[in-house]
Amino acid sequence: MSRQPDHRPRAHAPTDAAATPTDATATARDAAAVLRDAAAALRDAAPALWGYAAVRVVGMAVFAVAAAVAGEDGPHRLKGRWDAVWYARIAEHGYGHEVRLPGGGVHSDLAFFPLLPALERGGSELLGVDAATAGLLVAWVSSLAAAWGIHAVGAQVAGRRAGIVLAVLWGVHPTAFVQSMAYTEALFTALAAWSLYAVLRGRWVWAGALCVLAGLTRPSAAALVAALGVTAVVAVVRERRVPARLAAGVLLAPLGWLGYVVFVAVREGGATAYFDVQAGWGNSVDGGAALARFVAEQLTGPNPAAGLGLCALLALLGWVVWLCVRQRQPLPVLGYCLAVVVVSLVGAAYFGSRPRLLMPAFPLLLPAAVALARLRNRALAGVLAALALASGAYGAFTLLGSGPP
């Protein structure tokens, strides 16, 4: 009897395509996981962001009232004076503008790094507003991103409650009004904070990439580059190996700052062109000689009390730095903090700008944040409210004055 052919369907061995998700599916799942993690992190940071927003609203309300009483245009003071004018001009017309001073000096717009003007231009075209208004919006969004990053670093180092207080304290910094201006401080601090957080989490490539953007924002990114470099060297010596991601992050880190310096050198036809441009603005590095000379002039001038006050403030800064060292902050955080302080003090810049230059050094506030975090909620709220009012009053006084911050 002959065998009849078997027409029943046979099971086939699964192919690779059937057994594993497609690349698109895997990518979608990864993206969804990232979004879930981001949402969870945002919920965790919500008290810090609400607290930061609240103290900044208080500060801006104080300024708005003072501007109305003085008959001044408040928004113009935030987006239409000093450095904000230069950034808006670059956004609208590109580089190439210079101002010839009576004494023969030159102020060139090449002193200003390109990331904020690029964002202003993009925001202007996207939203249909002028570049100055776009710069103001960039600063406001960046300040929230900075508060979030500061909270993340603080929570990683000293716990969630201290991280919340740290973010709010940054919002009541004496020069916190600059965080609400079309300046680069908020954008730079956001990039620096998240870069430091990435290092603390061992995500070196992310840290390097964020450092690249910071290097396209402000020259003080050199402090962040140095902090990452020193941390990497210590890690390599300790582990006696060079992980590929660490090497990639460290090699990435200086590219933004170096790239702009090279751009200016090529454009102007001189290797030191960028530093020459900065010198034209009086921003050369002199090791702190200009600062010492200014303090000495105040001490020996008609109002020596002002000089004594400056000495007291410098002593206070030194004490706070010592507290940060005693607190044993993680190396990248402490290194960045110390480097920003040094960069702010060793230049020949206008003295009144130094508190603003120190503002991105948010780890200076960490000892105070840890101490305040021990207070009960009602007492803590009272302290922060009082600081918000004081910061707002100082901001109003400075913004309505004649000189730049």
Coordinates of N, CA and C in Angstrom, one line a residue, residues 41 125 133 164 238 254 280 285 301 313 322 365-366 371 389 400 405:
A41 N 11.7 61.6 36.4 CA 12.7 62.6 37.0 C 12.0 63.9 37.1
E125 N 12.6 83.0 14.3 CA 11.9 82.5 13.1 C 10.8 81.6 13.4
T133 N 13.5 89.4 22.2 CA 12.4 88.6 22.9 C 12.7 87.1 22.9
I164 N 16.4 70.1 46.4 CA 15.3 71.1 46.3 C 15.7 72.5 46.8
R238 N 43.0 55.6 39.2 CA 42.4 54.7 40.3 C 42.1 53.3 39.7
P254 N 36.3 69.6 25.2 CA 36.9 71.0 24.9 C 36.5 71.4 23.5
G280 N 40.6 93.6 24.1 CA 40.0 94.9 23.7 C 38.8 95.3 24.6
V285 N 43.5 88.0 31.1 CA 43.8 87.3 32.4 C 45.0 88.0 33.0
G301 N 41.0 105.2 49.2 CA 40.3 106.3 48.6 C 39.5 107.1 49.7
L313 N 33.7 90.6 51.8 CA 33.0 89.7 50.9 C 34.0 88.7 50.3
W322 N 36.0 77.0 51.5 CA 36.5 76.0 52.5 C 35.4 75.1 53.0
L365 N 26.6 77.0 47.0 CA 25.4 77.1 47.8 C 25.1 75.8 48.5
L366 N 25.8 74.7 48.2 CA 25.4 73.4 48.7 C 25.6 73.3 50.2
A371 N 22.3 72.8 55.3 CA 22.0 73.4 56.6 C 20.5 73.8 56.6
L389 N 12.8 88.3 48.5 CA 12.6 89.7 48.5 C 13.9 90.5 48.4
L400 N 17.9 99.0 37.4 CA 17.5 100.3 37.1 C 18.6 101.3 37.3
P405 N 25.3 94.9 34.7 CA 25.4 94.0 35.8 C 26.7 93.2 35.7

